Amino acid sequence: MVRSKAAILGKPVAHSLSPVLHEAAYRALGLVDWTYERVEMDAEGLPGFVSALGPEWAGLSVTMPGKRAALDFATEASARALAAGAANTLVRKDSGWFADCTDIDGVIGALRIAGGFAAPPGSTGVILGAGGTASATVVAFAELGVTRARLVVRDPLRAKETVAAAARARVETEVHTWAGTDFAKLAADASVLVSTVPPAAVAGSAAGLAAVDCVLDVIYHPWPTPLAEAVTARGGRVATGLDMLLHQAFGQVEQFTGHPAPREAMREALRAATDNVLPLPIAC
């Protein structure tokens, strides 16, 4: 049977823009019978749902809260997914399900292309938050040549999984708490910053953090965030969550279909879907 079905699993998932990207890719590739759905699914329900899927299913995108469950469920996983401790991609193989973490591609693509980032030797990065995106970010830092990461969290206990991912990726980490941190000092010698937290959490610290020249703010609505405004005002470069979303989708499309991702078609579809609300540059 030809595999021609895919979906995104998550909770909540109704807001996801992944169908925009995947459906545009399938049309551009001439895969007229391919479909891509949204499926409301939590981490606990993921194993049973995926186990019951028929052979027509080619792959699944996985968003929160199921990324770690996806990795645990898979019969095989990429080295980078194992390093991150999470998977946003499940690909159907004859032997079972293969897990990957194209979120790492998303971070790298957003920083390199939209943010113009090139890591100086031995550079330091700052990560705000310690969820699944933070774990993917430390692995991306390793690939970019960033050797040290400063994690800023409200509760140090919540940083354990990100610290473990950093150790697997051989990135040194420091853990800082929001309370009492001098953000201007924290950012003064950093080359890159990735924020994975809500805009309100950063608003009071944006001026100090804006000293970093290259910033990825994974929030893309509402836009601009206080952090993005502060970085732009200072003359720095800001990559957005839309850039990350676009770049993580390329690898998923290629693994699901076996064809090179039609990047321009995907970018234009995302631009068309967001221009009325989010007039942002989207680079590929």
PDB file of C-alpha atoms in Angstrom:
ATOM      1  CA  MET A   1       0.000   0.000   0.000  1.00  0.00           C
ATOM      2  CA  VAL A   2       1.205   3.499  -0.882  1.00  0.00           C
ATOM      3  CA  ARG A   3       1.736   5.606   2.233  1.00  0.00           C
ATOM      4  CA  SER A   4      -0.111   8.879   1.795  1.00  0.00           C
ATOM      5  CA  LYS A   5      -1.425  10.022   5.175  1.00  0.00           C
ATOM      6  CA  ALA A   6       0.211  12.233   7.774  1.00  0.00           C
ATOM      7  CA  ALA A   7      -0.887  14.332  10.720  1.00  0.00           C
ATOM      8  CA  ILE A   8       0.222  16.499  13.589  1.00  0.00           C
ATOM      9  CA  LEU A   9      -0.444  15.240  17.108  1.00  0.00           C
ATOM     10  CA  GLY A  10      -0.672  17.608  20.049  1.00  0.00           C
ATOM     11  CA  LYS A  11      -2.872  19.150  22.707  1.00  0.00           C
ATOM     12  CA  PRO A  12      -3.960  21.791  21.927  1.00  0.00           C
ATOM     13  CA  VAL A  13      -3.427  21.488  18.188  1.00  0.00           C
ATOM     14  CA  ALA A  14      -6.259  23.435  16.514  1.00  0.00           C
ATOM     15  CA  HIS A  15      -4.003  26.493  16.108  1.00  0.00           C
ATOM     16  CA  SER A  16      -1.184  24.611  14.370  1.00  0.00           C
ATOM     17  CA  LEU A  17       0.109  26.005  11.080  1.00  0.00           C
ATOM     18  CA  SER A  18       1.789  22.705  10.161  1.00  0.00           C
ATOM     19  CA  PRO A  19      -1.080  21.706   7.819  1.00  0.00           C
ATOM     20  CA  VAL A  20      -0.452  24.876   5.824  1.00  0.00           C
ATOM     21  CA  LEU A  21       3.158  23.846   5.251  1.00  0.00           C
ATOM     22  CA  HIS A  22       2.618  20.153   4.585  1.00  0.00           C
ATOM     23  CA  GLU A  23      -0.385  20.566   2.308  1.00  0.00           C
ATOM     24  CA  ALA A  24       1.487  23.177   0.259  1.00  0.00           C
ATOM     25  CA  ALA A  25       4.442  20.803  -0.025  1.00  0.00           C
ATOM     26  CA  TYR A  26       2.307  17.863  -1.162  1.00  0.00           C
ATOM     27  CA  ARG A  27       0.591  19.996  -3.814  1.00  0.00           C
ATOM     28  CA  ALA A  28       3.914  21.333  -5.090  1.00  0.00           C
ATOM     29  CA  LEU A  29       5.286  17.789  -5.275  1.00  0.00           C
ATOM     30  CA  GLY A  30       2.245  16.557  -7.199  1.00  0.00           C
ATOM     31  CA  LEU A  31       1.213  14.209  -4.370  1.00  0.00           C
ATOM     32  CA  VAL A  32      -2.479  14.809  -4.976  1.00  0.00           C
ATOM     33  CA  ASP A  33      -3.697  11.906  -2.829  1.00  0.00           C
ATOM     34  CA  TRP A  34      -1.719  12.901   0.260  1.00  0.00           C
ATOM     35  CA  THR A  35      -3.536  14.264   3.316  1.00  0.00           C
ATOM     36  CA  TYR A  36      -2.390  15.940   6.519  1.00  0.00           C
ATOM     37  CA  GLU A  37      -4.623  16.238   9.568  1.00  0.00           C
ATOM     38  CA  ARG A  38      -4.678  17.776  13.033  1.00  0.00           C
ATOM     39  CA  VAL A  39      -5.230  15.226  15.812  1.00  0.00           C
ATOM     40  CA  GLU A  40      -5.829  16.306  19.403  1.00  0.00           C
ATOM     41  CA  MET A  41      -3.610  13.944  21.373  1.00  0.00           C
ATOM     42  CA  ASP A  42      -1.866  13.986  24.749  1.00  0.00           C
ATOM     43  CA  ALA A  43       1.295  12.127  25.717  1.00  0.00           C
ATOM     44  CA  GLU A  44      -0.575   9.300  27.431  1.00  0.00           C
ATOM     45  CA  GLY A  45      -2.729   8.557  24.402  1.00  0.00           C
ATOM     46  CA  LEU A  46       0.047   8.743  21.810  1.00  0.00           C
ATOM     47  CA  PRO A  47       1.364   5.155  21.992  1.00  0.00           C
ATOM     48  CA  GLY A  48      -2.058   3.573  21.594  1.00  0.00           C
ATOM     49  CA  PHE A  49      -3.074   5.920  18.796  1.00  0.00           C
ATOM     50  CA  VAL A  50       0.094   5.422  16.761  1.00  0.00           C
ATOM     51  CA  SER A  51       0.063   1.638  17.307  1.00  0.00           C
ATOM     52  CA  ALA A  52      -3.407   1.454  15.759  1.00  0.00           C
ATOM     53  CA  LEU A  53      -2.536   3.362  12.566  1.00  0.00           C
ATOM     54  CA  GLY A  54      -2.734   1.454   9.298  1.00  0.00           C
ATOM     55  CA  PRO A  55       0.049   1.009   6.732  1.00  0.00           C
ATOM     56  CA  GLU A  56      -1.177   4.004   4.716  1.00  0.00           C
ATOM     57  CA  TRP A  57       0.331   6.350   7.322  1.00  0.00           C
ATOM     58  CA  ALA A  58       3.686   7.824   6.258  1.00  0.00           C
ATOM     59  CA  GLY A  59       4.542   9.988   9.219  1.00  0.00           C
ATOM     60  CA  LEU A  60       3.515  12.156  12.137  1.00  0.00           C
ATOM     61  CA  SER A  61       4.534  15.556  13.369  1.00  0.00           C
ATOM     62  CA  VAL A  62       4.440  15.728  17.155  1.00  0.00           C
ATOM     63  CA  THR A  63       4.072  18.872  19.214  1.00  0.00           C
ATOM     64  CA  MET A  64       3.659  19.331  22.940  1.00  0.00           C
ATOM     65  CA  PRO A  65       2.985  17.528  25.153  1.00  0.00           C
ATOM     66  CA  GLY A  66       3.943  14.369  23.241  1.00  0.00           C
ATOM     67  CA  LYS A  67       7.550  14.864  22.136  1.00  0.00           C
ATOM     68  CA  ARG A  68       9.178  12.757  24.832  1.00  0.00           C
ATOM     69  CA  ALA A  69       6.449  10.124  24.548  1.00  0.00           C
ATOM     70  CA  ALA A  70       7.124   9.932  20.797  1.00  0.00           C
ATOM     71  CA  LEU A  71      10.789   9.195  21.409  1.00  0.00           C
ATOM     72  CA  ASP A  72       9.968   6.548  24.003  1.00  0.00           C
ATOM     73  CA  PHE A  73       7.455   4.887  21.642  1.00  0.00           C
ATOM     74  CA  ALA A  74       9.720   4.700  18.578  1.00  0.00           C
ATOM     75  CA  THR A  75      11.479   1.476  17.626  1.00  0.00           C
ATOM     76  CA  GLU A  76      14.476   3.449  16.291  1.00  0.00           C
ATOM     77  CA  ALA A  77      15.698   7.020  16.721  1.00  0.00           C
ATOM     78  CA  SER A  78      18.237   9.421  15.265  1.00  0.00           C
ATOM     79  CA  ALA A  79      21.273  10.351  17.309  1.00  0.00           C
ATOM     80  CA  ARG A  80      20.074  13.935  17.599  1.00  0.00           C
ATOM     81  CA  ALA A  81      16.646  12.932  18.888  1.00  0.00           C
ATOM     82  CA  LEU A  82      18.347  10.797  21.515  1.00  0.00           C
ATOM     83  CA  ALA A  83      20.591  13.728  22.425  1.00  0.00           C
ATOM     84  CA  ALA A  84      17.620  16.092  22.753  1.00  0.00           C
ATOM     85  CA  GLY A  85      15.582  13.498  24.646  1.00  0.00           C
ATOM     86  CA  ALA A  86      12.543  14.319  22.526  1.00  0.00           C
ATOM     87  CA  ALA A  87      11.149  13.765  19.034  1.00  0.00           C
ATOM     88  CA  ASN A  88       8.855  15.968  16.984  1.00  0.00           C
ATOM     89  CA  THR A  89       8.841  13.544  14.046  1.00  0.00           C
ATOM     90  CA  LEU A  90       7.768   9.928  13.657  1.00  0.00           C
ATOM     91  CA  VAL A  91       8.388   8.259  10.295  1.00  0.00           C
ATOM     92  CA  ARG A  92       6.817   4.948   9.283  1.00  0.00           C
ATOM     93  CA  LYS A  93       9.370   2.303   8.364  1.00  0.00           C
ATOM     94  CA  ASP A  94       8.857  -1.342   7.444  1.00  0.00           C
ATOM     95  CA  SER A  95      10.373  -2.229  10.825  1.00  0.00           C
ATOM     96  CA  GLY A  96       8.288   0.208  12.889  1.00  0.00           C
ATOM     97  CA  TRP A  97       8.453   3.915  13.682  1.00  0.00           C
ATOM     98  CA  PHE A  98      11.604   6.047  13.418  1.00  0.00           C
ATOM     99  CA  ALA A  99      11.916   9.120  15.656  1.00  0.00           C
ATOM    100  CA  ASP A 100      13.751  12.303  14.733  1.00  0.00           C
ATOM    101  CA  CYS A 101      13.964  15.855  16.067  1.00  0.00           C
ATOM    102  CA  THR A 102      13.705  18.333  13.196  1.00  0.00           C
ATOM    103  CA  ASP A 103      13.170  21.067  15.795  1.00  0.00           C
ATOM    104  CA  ILE A 104      16.971  21.165  15.771  1.00  0.00           C
ATOM    105  CA  ASP A 105      16.860  22.027  12.051  1.00  0.00           C
ATOM    106  CA  GLY A 106      14.280  24.665  12.920  1.00  0.00           C
ATOM    107  CA  VAL A 107      16.531  26.394  15.428  1.00  0.00           C
ATOM    108  CA  ILE A 108      19.602  26.176  13.191  1.00  0.00           C
ATOM    109  CA  GLY A 109      17.782  27.394  10.091  1.00  0.00           C
ATOM    110  CA  ALA A 110      16.123  30.279  11.907  1.00  0.00           C
ATOM    111  CA  LEU A 111      19.370  31.460  13.476  1.00  0.00           C
ATOM    112  CA  ARG A 112      21.576  31.035  10.407  1.00  0.00           C
ATOM    113  CA  ILE A 113      19.250  32.284   7.697  1.00  0.00           C
ATOM    114  CA  ALA A 114      16.852  34.699   9.363  1.00  0.00           C
ATOM    115  CA  GLY A 115      19.219  35.735  12.139  1.00  0.00           C
ATOM    116  CA  GLY A 116      22.452  35.672  10.145  1.00  0.00           C
ATOM    117  CA  PHE A 117      24.220  33.837  12.957  1.00  0.00           C
ATOM    118  CA  ALA A 118      27.733  32.415  12.680  1.00  0.00           C
ATOM    119  CA  ALA A 119      29.250  31.200  15.943  1.00  0.00           C
ATOM    120  CA  PRO A 120      32.620  32.615  16.956  1.00  0.00           C
ATOM    121  CA  PRO A 121      34.933  29.925  18.386  1.00  0.00           C
ATOM    122  CA  GLY A 122      34.008  29.008  21.941  1.00  0.00           C
ATOM    123  CA  SER A 123      30.899  31.167  21.923  1.00  0.00           C
ATOM    124  CA  THR A 124      28.191  31.324  24.575  1.00  0.00           C
ATOM    125  CA  GLY A 125      24.431  31.210  24.110  1.00  0.00           C
ATOM    126  CA  VAL A 126      21.534  32.082  26.405  1.00  0.00           C
ATOM    127  CA  ILE A 127      18.299  30.078  26.543  1.00  0.00           C
ATOM    128  CA  LEU A 128      15.211  31.389  28.310  1.00  0.00           C
ATOM    129  CA  GLY A 129      13.088  28.484  29.551  1.00  0.00           C
ATOM    130  CA  ALA A 130      13.773  24.777  29.863  1.00  0.00           C
ATOM    131  CA  GLY A 131      11.022  22.910  28.013  1.00  0.00           C
ATOM    132  CA  GLY A 132      11.218  20.691  24.948  1.00  0.00           C
ATOM    133  CA  THR A 133      12.319  23.514  22.653  1.00  0.00           C
ATOM    134  CA  ALA A 134      15.169  24.354  25.030  1.00  0.00           C
ATOM    135  CA  SER A 135      16.414  20.761  24.847  1.00  0.00           C
ATOM    136  CA  ALA A 136      16.414  20.909  21.045  1.00  0.00           C
ATOM    137  CA  THR A 137      18.174  24.270  21.231  1.00  0.00           C
ATOM    138  CA  VAL A 138      21.182  22.995  23.186  1.00  0.00           C
ATOM    139  CA  VAL A 139      21.691  20.281  20.553  1.00  0.00           C
ATOM    140  CA  ALA A 140      21.375  22.941  17.846  1.00  0.00           C
ATOM    141  CA  PHE A 141      23.945  25.029  19.710  1.00  0.00           C
ATOM    142  CA  ALA A 142      26.378  22.122  19.536  1.00  0.00           C
ATOM    143  CA  GLU A 143      25.915  21.861  15.764  1.00  0.00           C
ATOM    144  CA  LEU A 144      26.349  25.622  15.405  1.00  0.00           C
ATOM    145  CA  GLY A 145      29.584  25.601  17.386  1.00  0.00           C
ATOM    146  CA  VAL A 146      28.226  27.200  20.565  1.00  0.00           C
ATOM    147  CA  THR A 147      30.035  25.485  23.416  1.00  0.00           C
ATOM    148  CA  ARG A 148      28.394  27.048  26.492  1.00  0.00           C
ATOM    149  CA  ALA A 149      24.753  27.651  27.336  1.00  0.00           C
ATOM    150  CA  ARG A 150      23.225  29.744  30.106  1.00  0.00           C
ATOM    151  CA  LEU A 151      19.739  28.542  30.989  1.00  0.00           C
ATOM    152  CA  VAL A 152      17.388  30.975  32.676  1.00  0.00           C
ATOM    153  CA  VAL A 153      14.484  29.307  34.475  1.00  0.00           C
ATOM    154  CA  ARG A 154      12.068  30.017  37.294  1.00  0.00           C
ATOM    155  CA  ASP A 155      12.712  26.683  39.003  1.00  0.00           C
ATOM    156  CA  PRO A 156      16.147  25.012  38.613  1.00  0.00           C
ATOM    157  CA  LEU A 157      14.526  21.591  39.010  1.00  0.00           C
ATOM    158  CA  ARG A 158      12.727  22.146  35.703  1.00  0.00           C
ATOM    159  CA  ALA A 159      16.068  22.503  33.931  1.00  0.00           C
ATOM    160  CA  LYS A 160      17.144  18.910  34.576  1.00  0.00           C
ATOM    161  CA  GLU A 161      16.129  17.533  31.176  1.00  0.00           C
ATOM    162  CA  THR A 162      17.692  20.434  29.274  1.00  0.00           C
ATOM    163  CA  VAL A 163      20.911  20.121  31.290  1.00  0.00           C
ATOM    164  CA  ALA A 164      20.965  16.404  30.497  1.00  0.00           C
ATOM    165  CA  ALA A 165      20.458  17.125  26.792  1.00  0.00           C
ATOM    166  CA  ALA A 166      23.298  19.639  26.892  1.00  0.00           C
ATOM    167  CA  ALA A 167      25.583  17.083  28.521  1.00  0.00           C
ATOM    168  CA  ARG A 168      24.791  14.556  25.777  1.00  0.00           C
ATOM    169  CA  ALA A 169      25.537  17.240  23.174  1.00  0.00           C
ATOM    170  CA  ARG A 170      28.746  18.241  25.019  1.00  0.00           C
ATOM    171  CA  VAL A 171      27.608  21.779  25.703  1.00  0.00           C
ATOM    172  CA  GLU A 172      28.576  23.224  29.073  1.00  0.00           C
ATOM    173  CA  THR A 173      25.665  24.688  31.024  1.00  0.00           C
ATOM    174  CA  GLU A 174      25.020  27.220  33.748  1.00  0.00           C
ATOM    175  CA  VAL A 175      21.565  27.450  35.328  1.00  0.00           C
ATOM    176  CA  HIS A 176      20.276  30.859  36.418  1.00  0.00           C
ATOM    177  CA  THR A 177      16.950  31.821  37.960  1.00  0.00           C
ATOM    178  CA  TRP A 178      14.842  34.776  36.897  1.00  0.00           C
ATOM    179  CA  ALA A 179      14.864  36.219  40.387  1.00  0.00           C
ATOM    180  CA  GLY A 180      17.986  38.243  41.092  1.00  0.00           C
ATOM    181  CA  THR A 181      19.664  37.739  37.715  1.00  0.00           C
ATOM    182  CA  ASP A 182      21.470  40.677  36.128  1.00  0.00           C
ATOM    183  CA  PHE A 183      20.294  40.147  32.558  1.00  0.00           C
ATOM    184  CA  ALA A 184      22.567  42.788  31.044  1.00  0.00           C
ATOM    185  CA  LYS A 185      25.586  41.018  32.551  1.00  0.00           C
ATOM    186  CA  LEU A 186      24.241  37.616  31.520  1.00  0.00           C
ATOM    187  CA  ALA A 187      23.889  38.715  27.900  1.00  0.00           C
ATOM    188  CA  ALA A 188      26.954  40.973  27.618  1.00  0.00           C
ATOM    189  CA  ASP A 189      29.332  38.347  26.165  1.00  0.00           C
ATOM    190  CA  ALA A 190      26.720  36.035  24.609  1.00  0.00           C
ATOM    191  CA  SER A 191      26.622  35.556  20.834  1.00  0.00           C
ATOM    192  CA  VAL A 192      23.095  34.180  20.559  1.00  0.00           C
ATOM    193  CA  LEU A 193      19.888  34.054  22.587  1.00  0.00           C
ATOM    194  CA  VAL A 194      16.839  31.807  22.199  1.00  0.00           C
ATOM    195  CA  SER A 195      13.679  32.659  24.103  1.00  0.00           C
ATOM    196  CA  THR A 196      11.101  29.896  24.563  1.00  0.00           C
ATOM    197  CA  VAL A 197       8.985  31.712  27.180  1.00  0.00           C
ATOM    198  CA  PRO A 198       5.840  33.881  26.947  1.00  0.00           C
ATOM    199  CA  PRO A 199       6.439  37.559  26.066  1.00  0.00           C
ATOM    200  CA  ALA A 200       5.242  38.799  29.456  1.00  0.00           C
ATOM    201  CA  ALA A 201       7.977  36.793  31.183  1.00  0.00           C
ATOM    202  CA  VAL A 202      10.674  38.718  29.313  1.00  0.00           C
ATOM    203  CA  ALA A 203       9.153  42.187  29.189  1.00  0.00           C
ATOM    204  CA  GLY A 204      10.954  43.517  32.263  1.00  0.00           C
ATOM    205  CA  SER A 205      14.307  42.063  31.156  1.00  0.00           C
ATOM    206  CA  ALA A 206      14.161  42.845  27.435  1.00  0.00           C
ATOM    207  CA  ALA A 207      16.445  45.878  27.546  1.00  0.00           C
ATOM    208  CA  GLY A 208      19.286  43.936  29.159  1.00  0.00           C
ATOM    209  CA  LEU A 209      18.865  40.888  26.952  1.00  0.00           C
ATOM    210  CA  ALA A 210      18.843  43.028  23.802  1.00  0.00           C
ATOM    211  CA  ALA A 211      22.629  43.291  24.049  1.00  0.00           C
ATOM    212  CA  VAL A 212      22.791  39.946  22.203  1.00  0.00           C
ATOM    213  CA  ASP A 213      23.155  40.552  18.456  1.00  0.00           C
ATOM    214  CA  CYS A 214      21.252  37.462  17.262  1.00  0.00           C
ATOM    215  CA  VAL A 215      17.997  36.409  18.896  1.00  0.00           C
ATOM    216  CA  LEU A 216      15.420  33.736  18.148  1.00  0.00           C
ATOM    217  CA  ASP A 217      12.090  34.385  19.846  1.00  0.00           C
ATOM    218  CA  VAL A 218      10.004  31.268  19.264  1.00  0.00           C
ATOM    219  CA  ILE A 219       6.795  33.190  20.027  1.00  0.00           C
ATOM    220  CA  TYR A 220       5.216  34.554  16.842  1.00  0.00           C
ATOM    221  CA  HIS A 221       1.838  35.758  18.037  1.00  0.00           C
ATOM    222  CA  PRO A 222       1.364  38.418  19.222  1.00  0.00           C
ATOM    223  CA  TRP A 223       4.210  40.094  17.385  1.00  0.00           C
ATOM    224  CA  PRO A 224       6.449  41.902  17.898  1.00  0.00           C
ATOM    225  CA  THR A 225       7.315  40.741  21.389  1.00  0.00           C
ATOM    226  CA  PRO A 226       8.973  43.145  23.848  1.00  0.00           C
ATOM    227  CA  LEU A 227      12.243  41.255  23.345  1.00  0.00           C
ATOM    228  CA  ALA A 228      12.028  41.533  19.553  1.00  0.00           C
ATOM    229  CA  GLU A 229      11.308  45.245  19.780  1.00  0.00           C
ATOM    230  CA  ALA A 230      14.276  45.819  22.083  1.00  0.00           C
ATOM    231  CA  VAL A 231      16.694  43.852  19.888  1.00  0.00           C
ATOM    232  CA  THR A 232      15.515  45.581  16.713  1.00  0.00           C
ATOM    233  CA  ALA A 233      15.787  49.020  18.336  1.00  0.00           C
ATOM    234  CA  ARG A 234      19.381  48.249  19.254  1.00  0.00           C
ATOM    235  CA  GLY A 235      20.196  47.135  15.694  1.00  0.00           C
ATOM    236  CA  GLY A 236      20.333  43.387  16.346  1.00  0.00           C
ATOM    237  CA  ARG A 237      18.743  40.628  14.272  1.00  0.00           C
ATOM    238  CA  VAL A 238      15.664  38.675  15.270  1.00  0.00           C
ATOM    239  CA  ALA A 239      14.497  35.304  13.968  1.00  0.00           C
ATOM    240  CA  THR A 240      10.942  34.261  14.753  1.00  0.00           C
ATOM    241  CA  GLY A 241       8.975  31.177  15.613  1.00  0.00           C
ATOM    242  CA  LEU A 242       7.667  31.218  12.054  1.00  0.00           C
ATOM    243  CA  ASP A 243      11.219  30.839  10.758  1.00  0.00           C
ATOM    244  CA  MET A 244      11.736  27.913  13.126  1.00  0.00           C
ATOM    245  CA  LEU A 245       8.402  26.349  12.132  1.00  0.00           C
ATOM    246  CA  LEU A 246       9.284  26.581   8.455  1.00  0.00           C
ATOM    247  CA  HIS A 247      12.746  25.065   8.797  1.00  0.00           C
ATOM    248  CA  GLN A 248      11.642  22.167  10.998  1.00  0.00           C
ATOM    249  CA  ALA A 249       8.949  21.288   8.452  1.00  0.00           C
ATOM    250  CA  PHE A 250      11.410  20.858   5.574  1.00  0.00           C
ATOM    251  CA  GLY A 251      12.964  17.757   7.100  1.00  0.00           C
ATOM    252  CA  GLN A 252       9.603  16.278   7.993  1.00  0.00           C
ATOM    253  CA  VAL A 253       8.320  16.618   4.427  1.00  0.00           C
ATOM    254  CA  GLU A 254      11.480  15.002   3.067  1.00  0.00           C
ATOM    255  CA  GLN A 255      11.325  12.089   5.486  1.00  0.00           C
ATOM    256  CA  PHE A 256       7.597  11.496   4.963  1.00  0.00           C
ATOM    257  CA  THR A 257       7.622  11.716   1.158  1.00  0.00           C
ATOM    258  CA  GLY A 258      11.171  10.816   0.095  1.00  0.00           C
ATOM    259  CA  HIS A 259      11.316  14.002  -2.026  1.00  0.00           C
ATOM    260  CA  PRO A 260      13.258  17.237  -1.517  1.00  0.00           C
ATOM    261  CA  ALA A 261      11.106  19.793   0.274  1.00  0.00           C
ATOM    262  CA  PRO A 262       9.688  22.489  -2.052  1.00  0.00           C
ATOM    263  CA  ARG A 263      10.961  25.274   0.175  1.00  0.00           C
ATOM    264  CA  GLU A 264       9.704  28.271  -1.749  1.00  0.00           C
ATOM    265  CA  ALA A 265       6.186  26.849  -2.023  1.00  0.00           C
ATOM    266  CA  MET A 266       6.124  26.138   1.697  1.00  0.00           C
ATOM    267  CA  ARG A 267       7.446  29.573   2.574  1.00  0.00           C
ATOM    268  CA  GLU A 268       4.892  31.336   0.384  1.00  0.00           C
ATOM    269  CA  ALA A 269       2.038  29.279   1.831  1.00  0.00           C
ATOM    270  CA  LEU A 270       3.094  30.218   5.351  1.00  0.00           C
ATOM    271  CA  ARG A 271       3.470  33.855   4.376  1.00  0.00           C
ATOM    272  CA  ALA A 272      -0.019  33.862   2.829  1.00  0.00           C
ATOM    273  CA  ALA A 273      -1.498  32.244   5.927  1.00  0.00           C
ATOM    274  CA  THR A 274       0.047  34.805   8.292  1.00  0.00           C
ATOM    275  CA  ASP A 275       0.459  38.077   6.395  1.00  0.00           C
ATOM    276  CA  ASN A 276      -2.815  39.595   7.521  1.00  0.00           C
ATOM    277  CA  VAL A 277      -1.886  39.204  11.176  1.00  0.00           C
ATOM    278  CA  LEU A 278       1.864  38.678  11.180  1.00  0.00           C
ATOM    279  CA  PRO A 279       3.634  40.732   8.481  1.00  0.00           C
ATOM    280  CA  LEU A 280       7.015  39.086   9.125  1.00  0.00           C
ATOM    281  CA  PRO A 281       9.933  38.200   6.895  1.00  0.00           C
ATOM    282  CA  ILE A 282      10.132  34.436   6.526  1.00  0.00           C
ATOM    283  CA  ALA A 283      13.450  33.220   5.199  1.00  0.00           C
ATOM    284  CA  CYS A 284      14.342  29.813   3.758  1.00  0.00           C
TER     285      CYS A 284
END
